[in-house]
Coordinates of C-alpha atoms and ligand atoms in Angstrom, one line a residue:
M1 CA -13.5 -0.8 11.6
A2 CA -16.5 -1.1 8.7
T3 CA -18.6 1.5 10.9
R4 CA -16.0 3.8 11.5
L5 CA -15.0 4.1 7.8
V6 CA -18.7 5.0 7.2
H7 CA -19.0 7.5 10.1
A8 CA -16.8 10.3 10.5
P9 CA -16.4 12.6 13.1
K10 CA -17.5 15.9 12.1
V11 CA -15.3 18.7 12.4
T12 CA -16.9 21.1 10.2
S13 CA -20.2 22.7 11.5
D14 CA -22.5 22.8 7.9
P15 CA -26.2 24.5 8.7
Y16 CA -27.6 22.4 5.8
G17 CA -26.9 18.8 7.5
A18 CA -25.1 17.8 4.7
V19 CA -24.6 13.9 4.0
S20 CA -21.4 14.5 1.7
P21 CA -19.4 16.6 3.6
P22 CA -19.0 20.0 1.9
L23 CA -16.1 20.9 -0.4
Y24 CA -14.6 24.5 0.3
Q25 CA -12.5 24.3 -2.7
T26 CA -11.4 28.0 -2.1
A27 CA -7.5 29.0 -1.7
T28 CA -8.0 31.9 0.9
F29 CA -10.7 32.8 3.2
E30 CA -12.0 36.4 4.3
Q31 CA -11.1 37.5 7.6
V32 CA -12.9 39.2 10.3
S33 CA -10.6 42.2 10.5
A34 CA -7.1 43.2 9.4
V35 CA -5.8 42.3 12.7
E36 CA -7.7 38.9 13.2
C37 CA -8.1 35.6 11.2
G38 CA -10.7 33.4 11.5
P39 CA -9.8 29.6 11.8
Y40 CA -8.5 29.5 8.2
D41 CA -6.6 31.7 6.2
Y42 CA -5.1 30.1 3.5
T43 CA -5.6 26.5 1.9
R44 CA -1.9 25.6 2.2
S45 CA -2.0 26.7 5.7
G46 CA -5.4 24.8 6.6
N47 CA -8.7 23.9 4.6
P48 CA -11.7 22.5 6.4
T49 CA -12.2 19.8 3.4
R50 CA -8.6 18.9 4.6
A51 CA -9.5 19.3 8.2
Q52 CA -12.4 16.9 7.9
L53 CA -10.4 13.9 6.3
E54 CA -7.6 14.2 8.4
A55 CA -9.9 14.0 11.5
H56 CA -11.4 11.0 10.0
I57 CA -8.2 9.4 9.5
A58 CA -6.9 9.9 13.1
H59 CA -10.0 8.4 14.1
L60 CA -9.3 5.3 12.1
E61 CA -5.5 4.9 12.9
G62 CA -6.1 6.2 16.7
A63 CA -3.7 9.0 16.3
S64 CA -3.1 12.4 17.8
R65 CA -3.6 13.8 14.6
S66 CA -3.3 12.9 10.9
F67 CA -2.1 15.2 7.9
A68 CA -3.2 14.7 4.1
F69 CA -0.1 15.3 1.6
A70 CA -0.1 15.7 -2.3
S71 CA 1.0 12.3 -2.4
G72 CA 2.4 9.5 -0.6
M73 CA 5.9 10.2 -1.3
A74 CA 5.2 14.1 -0.2
A75 CA 4.0 12.6 3.2
L76 CA 7.4 10.5 3.4
S77 CA 9.1 13.4 2.5
A78 CA 7.7 15.5 5.5
V79 CA 8.6 12.4 7.6
L80 CA 12.6 12.5 6.3
R81 CA 12.2 16.5 7.6
L82 CA 12.7 15.3 10.8
V83 CA 15.8 13.9 10.8
R84 CA 18.5 16.3 10.8
A85 CA 22.1 16.7 9.0
G86 CA 24.4 14.1 10.7
E87 CA 21.9 11.9 11.5
H88 CA 21.0 8.3 10.5
V89 CA 17.8 6.4 9.3
V90 CA 17.7 2.5 9.0
A91 CA 15.0 1.2 6.4
G92 CA 14.1 -2.1 5.1
D93 CA 16.1 -3.1 1.8
D94 CA 12.8 -4.6 0.2
I95 CA 10.9 -1.0 -0.2
Y96 CA 9.1 0.6 -2.7
G97 CA 11.2 2.3 -5.3
G98 CA 10.3 5.9 -4.6
T99 CA 11.0 5.5 -1.1
S100 CA 14.5 3.9 -2.3
R101 CA 15.1 6.6 -4.4
L102 CA 14.3 9.4 -1.8
L103 CA 16.7 7.6 0.8
T104 CA 19.6 7.3 -1.7
R105 CA 19.3 10.3 -3.7
V106 CA 17.5 12.7 -1.8
A107 CA 18.8 11.7 1.8
P108 CA 22.4 12.2 1.3
D109 CA 22.1 15.6 -0.1
L110 CA 20.5 16.8 2.9
G111 CA 23.5 15.2 5.1
I112 CA 21.7 12.0 6.5
S113 CA 23.1 8.7 6.1
V114 CA 20.9 5.4 5.1
S115 CA 21.3 1.9 6.0
N116 CA 18.9 -0.9 4.5
V117 CA 18.7 -4.2 6.3
L118 CA 16.3 -7.2 5.9
T119 CA 13.6 -6.4 8.3
T120 CA 12.3 -10.1 8.7
D121 CA 15.5 -10.5 11.1
T122 CA 14.8 -8.2 13.7
E123 CA 18.9 -8.7 15.0
G124 CA 19.5 -6.9 11.5
L125 CA 17.8 -3.5 13.0
R126 CA 19.7 -3.7 16.2
Q127 CA 23.1 -4.2 14.5
A128 CA 22.3 -1.4 12.3
I129 CA 21.6 1.3 14.6
I130 CA 24.4 3.6 15.2
P131 CA 23.7 5.0 19.1
G132 CA 22.9 8.6 19.3
K133 CA 22.9 9.0 15.5
T134 CA 20.1 6.7 14.2
K135 CA 16.8 8.8 14.7
L136 CA 14.4 7.2 12.2
V137 CA 13.5 3.5 11.3
M138 CA 11.3 3.3 8.3
L139 CA 9.2 -0.3 8.2
E140 CA 6.9 -1.6 5.4
S141 CA 4.9 -4.7 6.1
P142 CA 4.2 -6.1 4.0
T143 CA 6.9 -4.8 1.6
N144 CA 6.7 -3.6 -1.8
P145 CA 7.1 -6.0 -4.0
R146 CA 8.3 -9.3 -2.1
M147 CA 5.5 -8.8 0.5
Q148 CA 8.0 -9.7 3.2
I149 CA 6.6 -9.5 7.0
C150 CA 8.3 -8.0 9.8
D151 CA 7.3 -7.8 13.2
I152 CA 6.3 -4.4 13.7
A153 CA 5.9 -4.2 17.5
A154 CA 9.6 -6.1 18.0
L155 CA 11.2 -3.7 15.7
T156 CA 9.3 -0.8 17.1
A157 CA 11.0 -1.7 20.9
I158 CA 14.2 -2.0 19.2
A159 CA 14.3 1.4 17.7
H160 CA 12.8 3.0 20.7
E161 CA 15.2 1.6 22.8
A162 CA 17.9 3.7 20.5
G163 CA 15.5 6.7 20.7
A164 CA 14.6 6.5 17.2
L165 CA 11.5 7.2 15.9
V166 CA 9.3 4.4 13.8
V167 CA 7.3 5.5 10.8
V168 CA 5.5 2.4 8.9
D169 CA 4.2 2.5 5.5
N170 CA 0.8 0.7 5.7
S171 CA -0.1 1.4 2.2
I172 CA -0.6 -2.3 1.2
L173 CA -2.9 -2.6 4.0
A174 CA -4.5 0.3 5.0
P175 CA -6.3 1.0 8.3
T176 CA -9.1 -1.5 7.5
F177 CA -6.5 -4.3 7.7
Q178 CA -3.3 -3.1 10.1
Q179 CA -3.2 -0.1 13.0
P180 CA 0.6 0.2 13.1
L181 CA 0.0 2.8 16.1
A182 CA -1.5 0.2 18.0
L183 CA 1.7 -1.8 17.6
G184 CA 3.7 0.8 18.9
A185 CA 5.1 2.9 15.8
D186 CA 5.0 6.8 16.0
I187 CA 3.7 7.5 12.5
V188 CA 2.1 5.7 9.8
M189 CA 2.1 6.5 6.1
T190 CA -0.5 5.8 4.1
S191 CA -0.9 6.2 0.3
A192 CA -4.1 7.1 0.1
T193 CA -3.4 6.7 -3.9
K194 CA -4.2 3.1 -3.4
F195 CA -7.0 1.9 -1.4
I196 CA -8.1 5.2 0.5
A197 CA -9.1 6.4 -2.9
G198 CA -9.8 3.2 -4.7
H199 CA -10.6 4.2 -7.9
S200 CA -7.2 5.2 -9.5
D201 CA -8.4 8.9 -9.5
V202 CA -6.2 10.7 -6.6
T203 CA -2.9 10.9 -5.4
G204 CA -2.1 11.4 -2.2
G205 CA -0.4 10.5 1.0
L206 CA -1.6 10.2 5.0
L207 CA 0.7 10.5 7.9
S208 CA -1.0 9.8 11.3
V209 CA 1.1 10.7 14.3
R210 CA 0.6 9.4 18.1
D211 CA 2.4 12.2 20.1
P212 CA 0.9 15.5 19.6
A213 CA 4.2 17.4 19.6
L214 CA 5.6 15.2 16.9
A215 CA 2.4 16.1 14.9
E216 CA 2.9 19.8 15.6
R217 CA 6.2 19.3 13.8
V218 CA 4.8 17.3 11.1
Y219 CA 2.1 20.1 10.4
F220 CA 5.0 22.7 10.3
Y221 CA 6.5 21.3 7.4
Q222 CA 3.3 20.7 5.5
N223 CA 2.3 24.2 5.6
A224 CA 5.9 25.5 5.1
E225 CA 6.8 23.1 2.0
G226 CA 3.0 23.4 0.9
T227 CA 3.0 19.7 0.1
G228 CA -0.7 19.6 1.6
L229 CA -3.4 17.8 -0.5
G230 CA -5.8 20.1 -2.6
P231 CA -9.5 20.2 -1.4
F232 CA -11.0 18.1 -4.0
D233 CA -8.8 15.5 -3.7
C234 CA -9.4 15.3 0.1
W235 CA -13.1 15.1 -1.0
L236 CA -12.6 12.3 -3.3
A237 CA -10.5 10.5 -0.9
M238 CA -13.3 10.8 1.8
R239 CA -15.9 9.5 -0.6
G240 CA -13.1 6.6 -1.1
L241 CA -13.1 6.0 2.7
K242 CA -17.1 5.0 2.7
T243 CA -16.8 1.9 0.5
M244 CA -13.1 0.9 1.3
A245 CA -13.8 -2.0 4.2
L246 CA -16.2 -3.5 1.4
R247 CA -13.9 -2.8 -1.6
M248 CA -10.7 -4.3 0.5
E249 CA -12.7 -7.4 2.2
R250 CA -13.7 -8.4 -1.9
Q251 CA -10.2 -7.8 -3.1
A252 CA -8.6 -9.9 -0.2
A253 CA -11.4 -12.6 -0.8
N254 CA -10.4 -12.7 -4.7
A255 CA -6.7 -12.6 -3.8
D256 CA -7.1 -15.4 -1.5
I257 CA -8.4 -17.7 -4.3
I258 CA -5.7 -16.4 -6.9
A259 CA -2.9 -16.8 -4.4
L260 CA -3.8 -20.7 -3.7
W261 CA -4.4 -21.0 -7.3
L262 CA -0.9 -19.5 -8.4
Q263 CA 0.9 -21.8 -5.3
A264 CA -0.4 -24.8 -7.4
H265 CA 0.8 -23.5 -10.7
P266 CA 3.6 -24.9 -12.4
L267 CA 4.8 -21.5 -14.1
A268 CA 4.5 -19.6 -10.4
R269 CA 7.7 -20.6 -8.7
K270 CA 7.3 -18.7 -5.6
V271 CA 4.2 -16.9 -4.7
N272 CA 4.7 -14.3 -1.9
Y273 CA 1.4 -13.5 -0.5
P274 CA 1.1 -13.0 3.6
G275 CA -2.5 -14.5 3.4
L276 CA -1.0 -18.1 2.3
P277 CA 0.0 -20.3 5.3
S278 CA 3.0 -21.2 3.6
H279 CA 4.1 -17.6 3.6
P280 CA 7.3 -17.4 6.1
G281 CA 5.7 -14.3 7.8
H282 CA 2.5 -15.9 7.9
A283 CA 2.4 -16.5 11.9
V284 CA 3.6 -12.9 12.6
H285 CA 1.6 -11.3 10.0
A286 CA -1.7 -13.1 11.7
T287 CA -0.6 -11.4 15.0
Q288 CA -0.7 -7.7 13.6
A289 CA -3.0 -7.7 10.5
S290 CA -6.3 -9.0 9.9
S291 CA -6.1 -10.3 6.3
G292 CA -3.6 -11.1 3.8
G293 CA -4.8 -8.0 1.5
S294 CA -4.6 -7.8 -2.1
L295 CA -1.2 -7.3 -3.5
L296 CA 0.7 -10.2 -4.3
S297 CA 3.9 -11.1 -6.3
F298 CA 5.5 -14.3 -8.0
E299 CA 8.2 -15.5 -9.7
T300 CA 8.5 -17.5 -13.0
G301 CA 12.1 -18.1 -13.8
S302 CA 11.8 -16.4 -17.4
I303 CA 11.6 -12.4 -17.8
E304 CA 9.9 -13.6 -21.3
A305 CA 7.3 -16.0 -19.3
S306 CA 6.8 -13.0 -17.0
R307 CA 6.3 -10.4 -19.9
T308 CA 3.9 -12.6 -21.5
I309 CA 1.9 -12.8 -18.8
A310 CA 1.6 -9.1 -18.0
E311 CA 1.0 -8.6 -21.9
Q312 CA -1.6 -11.3 -22.7
A313 CA -3.7 -10.6 -19.6
Q314 CA -6.8 -8.6 -20.4
L315 CA -8.7 -8.0 -17.4
F316 CA -5.4 -7.1 -15.2
K317 CA -3.9 -4.0 -16.7
I318 CA -0.1 -3.2 -17.2
T319 CA -0.3 -0.5 -14.8
V320 CA 1.9 1.0 -11.7
S321 CA 0.1 1.4 -8.3
F322 CA -2.2 -1.0 -6.9
G323 CA -5.6 -1.1 -4.4
S324 CA -7.8 0.0 -7.5
V325 CA -11.3 -1.4 -7.9
S326 CA -10.0 -3.2 -11.2
S327 CA -7.0 -5.6 -11.2
L328 CA -3.6 -4.8 -12.3
I329 CA -0.5 -6.3 -13.1
S330 CA 3.2 -5.4 -13.6
L331 CA 6.8 -6.1 -13.7
P332 CA 8.1 -4.2 -10.7
C333 CA 11.5 -4.2 -11.7
Y334 CA 10.6 -2.4 -15.2
M335 CA 7.8 -0.5 -13.3
S336 CA 7.4 0.7 -9.9
H337 CA 11.0 -0.1 -8.9
A338 CA 12.6 1.0 -12.0
S339 CA 14.1 3.7 -10.1
I340 CA 16.7 1.6 -8.3
P341 CA 19.5 0.7 -10.1
A342 CA 19.8 -2.9 -11.6
A343 CA 22.9 -3.6 -9.8
L344 CA 21.0 -2.1 -6.5
R345 CA 18.2 -4.4 -7.0
A346 CA 20.2 -7.4 -7.7
Q347 CA 22.2 -6.8 -4.7
R348 CA 19.1 -7.2 -2.5
G349 CA 17.7 -9.6 -4.6
L350 CA 14.8 -8.5 -6.1
P351 CA 14.3 -10.7 -9.5
D352 CA 13.8 -9.3 -12.9
D353 CA 11.0 -11.8 -13.4
L354 CA 8.6 -10.8 -10.8
V355 CA 5.5 -10.2 -11.7
R356 CA 3.1 -8.3 -9.0
I357 CA -0.7 -8.2 -9.0
S358 CA -3.1 -6.0 -7.5
V359 CA -6.5 -8.1 -7.1
G360 CA -9.6 -5.9 -7.9
I361 CA -13.1 -6.5 -7.2
E362 CA -14.2 -8.4 -10.2
D363 CA -15.8 -11.8 -10.4
P364 CA -13.2 -14.1 -9.1
S365 CA -14.1 -16.6 -12.3
D366 CA -13.2 -13.8 -14.5
L367 CA -10.0 -13.3 -12.8
L368 CA -8.6 -16.8 -12.9
A369 CA -9.9 -17.5 -16.3
D370 CA -7.5 -14.4 -17.6
L371 CA -4.9 -15.4 -15.4
D372 CA -5.1 -18.9 -17.1
Q373 CA -4.9 -18.1 -20.5
A374 CA -2.2 -15.6 -20.1
M375 CA -0.3 -18.1 -18.2
R376 CA -0.9 -21.0 -20.8
K377 CA 0.4 -18.3 -23.8
A378 CA 3.6 -18.0 -21.2
M379 CA 4.5 -21.6 -20.9
D380 CA 3.9 -22.0 -24.6
K381 CA 6.2 -19.2 -25.3
I382 CA 9.0 -20.6 -23.2
G383 CA 8.3 -24.1 -24.5
M384 CA 7.2 -25.3 -21.2
S385 CA 4.4 -28.0 -20.6
A386 CA 3.1 -29.2 -17.4
A387 CA -0.1 -30.3 -16.4
I388 CA -1.9 -27.2 -15.4
P389 CA -3.9 -27.8 -11.9
G390 CA -7.5 -26.5 -11.8
F391 CA -9.3 -26.1 -14.9
Q392 CA -8.6 -26.9 -18.5
L393 CA -11.3 -24.1 -20.1
D394 CA -10.4 -24.5 -24.0
G395 CA -13.1 -25.9 -25.6
L396 CA -15.6 -25.3 -22.7
T397 CA -18.4 -22.8 -23.5
G398 CA -21.0 -20.9 -21.7
S399 CA -22.6 -22.9 -19.1
Q400 CA -20.4 -25.7 -18.6
R401 CA -17.4 -23.4 -18.6
E402 CA -18.6 -21.3 -15.7
R403 CA -19.7 -24.5 -13.8
Q404 CA -15.9 -25.5 -14.0
L405 CA -14.7 -22.3 -13.1
L406 CA -17.0 -21.9 -10.1
N407 CA -16.0 -25.6 -9.1
R408 CA -12.5 -24.7 -8.9
I409 CA -13.1 -21.6 -7.0
A410 CA -15.1 -23.5 -4.5
E411 CA -12.4 -25.9 -4.0
L412 CA -9.7 -23.5 -3.5
E413 CA -12.0 -21.7 -1.1
A414 CA -12.7 -24.8 0.8
Q415 CA -8.5 -24.8 1.1
L416 CA -8.5 -21.4 2.8
Q417 CA -7.0 -21.0 6.1
R418 CA -8.2 -17.3 6.8
L419 CA -6.8 -14.8 9.1
P420 CA -8.5 -14.1 12.4
T421 CA -10.7 -10.7 11.7
Ligands
LIG501 C1 4.5 1.2 -0.3 C2 4.4 2.6 -1.1 N1 4.8 3.5 -0.5 C3 4.5 4.9 -0.8 C4 4.4 4.9 -2.1 C5 4.3 6.4 -2.6 O1 2.9 7.0 -2.7 P1 2.4 7.8 -4.1 O2 2.5 7.3 -5.1 O3 0.9 8.1 -3.6 O4 3.4 8.9 -3.7 C6 3.7 3.9 -2.9 C7 3.7 4.1 -4.3 O5 3.7 5.1 -5.0 C8 4.0 2.5 -2.2 O6 3.8 1.7 -3.0
LIG502 N1 7.1 6.6 -12.4 C1 6.8 6.8 -10.8 C2 6.3 4.8 -10.7 C3 5.1 4.8 -9.5 S1 5.0 3.3 -8.8 C4 3.5 3.7 -7.8 C5 3.3 2.4 -6.8 N2 3.5 2.9 -5.5 C6 3.5 1.3 -7.2 O1 4.2 0.4 -6.4 O2 3.3 0.3 -8.2 C7 7.8 6.8 -9.9 O3 9.0 6.4 -10.5 O4 7.5 7.3 -8.8

């Protein structure tokens, strides 16, 4: 994967041998004659820079074709187009807020009904399927924001028995760490806004499709509805791909350490990170993914404490999104998942005090020190006193402080039971 991320199949011929793919920042293409069109006529219908990105993604995902959209939500909307009025969709009950909004507020207007099930339980899907009516199953693994793991191959087999297509939203792991088409899925969606771009400077979404006939239907909607990604954003996404393995490996290594540290912290009640052996989905995850990734969440039991952690952290910026080189922190119920009505969030068991962290590529000792000071302030705020495992940095300076942090990180690393790579 690390090699394939750097070496893309070339789909455009360039007389100058440019190492960085040329950027065709054009809306239209001059035609050979009034009655003949070359390979491209109009960027909404096709553009060589987008074609280059799409070919690279198809190569990474093992897809017949891939498609780049203006955002992850535009890509998921195109998937919803594959379902007709009167048909039925089954989705998880812990899903990204925007996907939930699409399914609760857009799908019904299209005459599509939706059921939400706990995807950690394969039987839940079987029971939710309406024979002859269920045409699409939408999965996330890990889920956003509770990082639940579903057995993609098992759920796909159940969906296929019923004649339904399966789309897996793989935004949290990207092809670097998980390739759902190889597990049987029909379509994989990755928000390129996250790890693929990697620098918080692009919004984009990718669909990779196994079956060429299904791919043709997806292309139809990309062109008909004008949702394709613009050339410059495609170019930025391609630049991001080259360093994606390096970034994601570093981010995951940092997240492993932070998850272990949080797990031992008295203020972190429940740490959701599939890289931890204690995570209920860890064993399934290890069969279908090669890393725990770098997104994790935890509860504190107090909204005030959670808010204080987010607001007192200095390196972790309060920001929606994830997968960036810089570390981010959020309270999903007030940010990425605020579009889900509070009653529905409560019904789905999404706690208001949940803190979500996207771990970046910074030095892990700085990240731990930052979380340490923010969590101490949160404990003070709610009047909680408890011994904090790990390190006491107060009063230490310079090399003493650094040594203390490095020792703690070495201890945590020694405890790591890494997933197979
Ligand atoms: C899991 C997941 N899927 C889809 C999306 C939508 O992607 P985008 O923001 O690129 O539209 C997001 C975030 O926005 C996400 O977290
Ligand atoms: N205001 C946006 C929120 C985007 S959330 C982005 C990302 N998927 C995340 O999980 O942080 C909206 O309502 O869509």
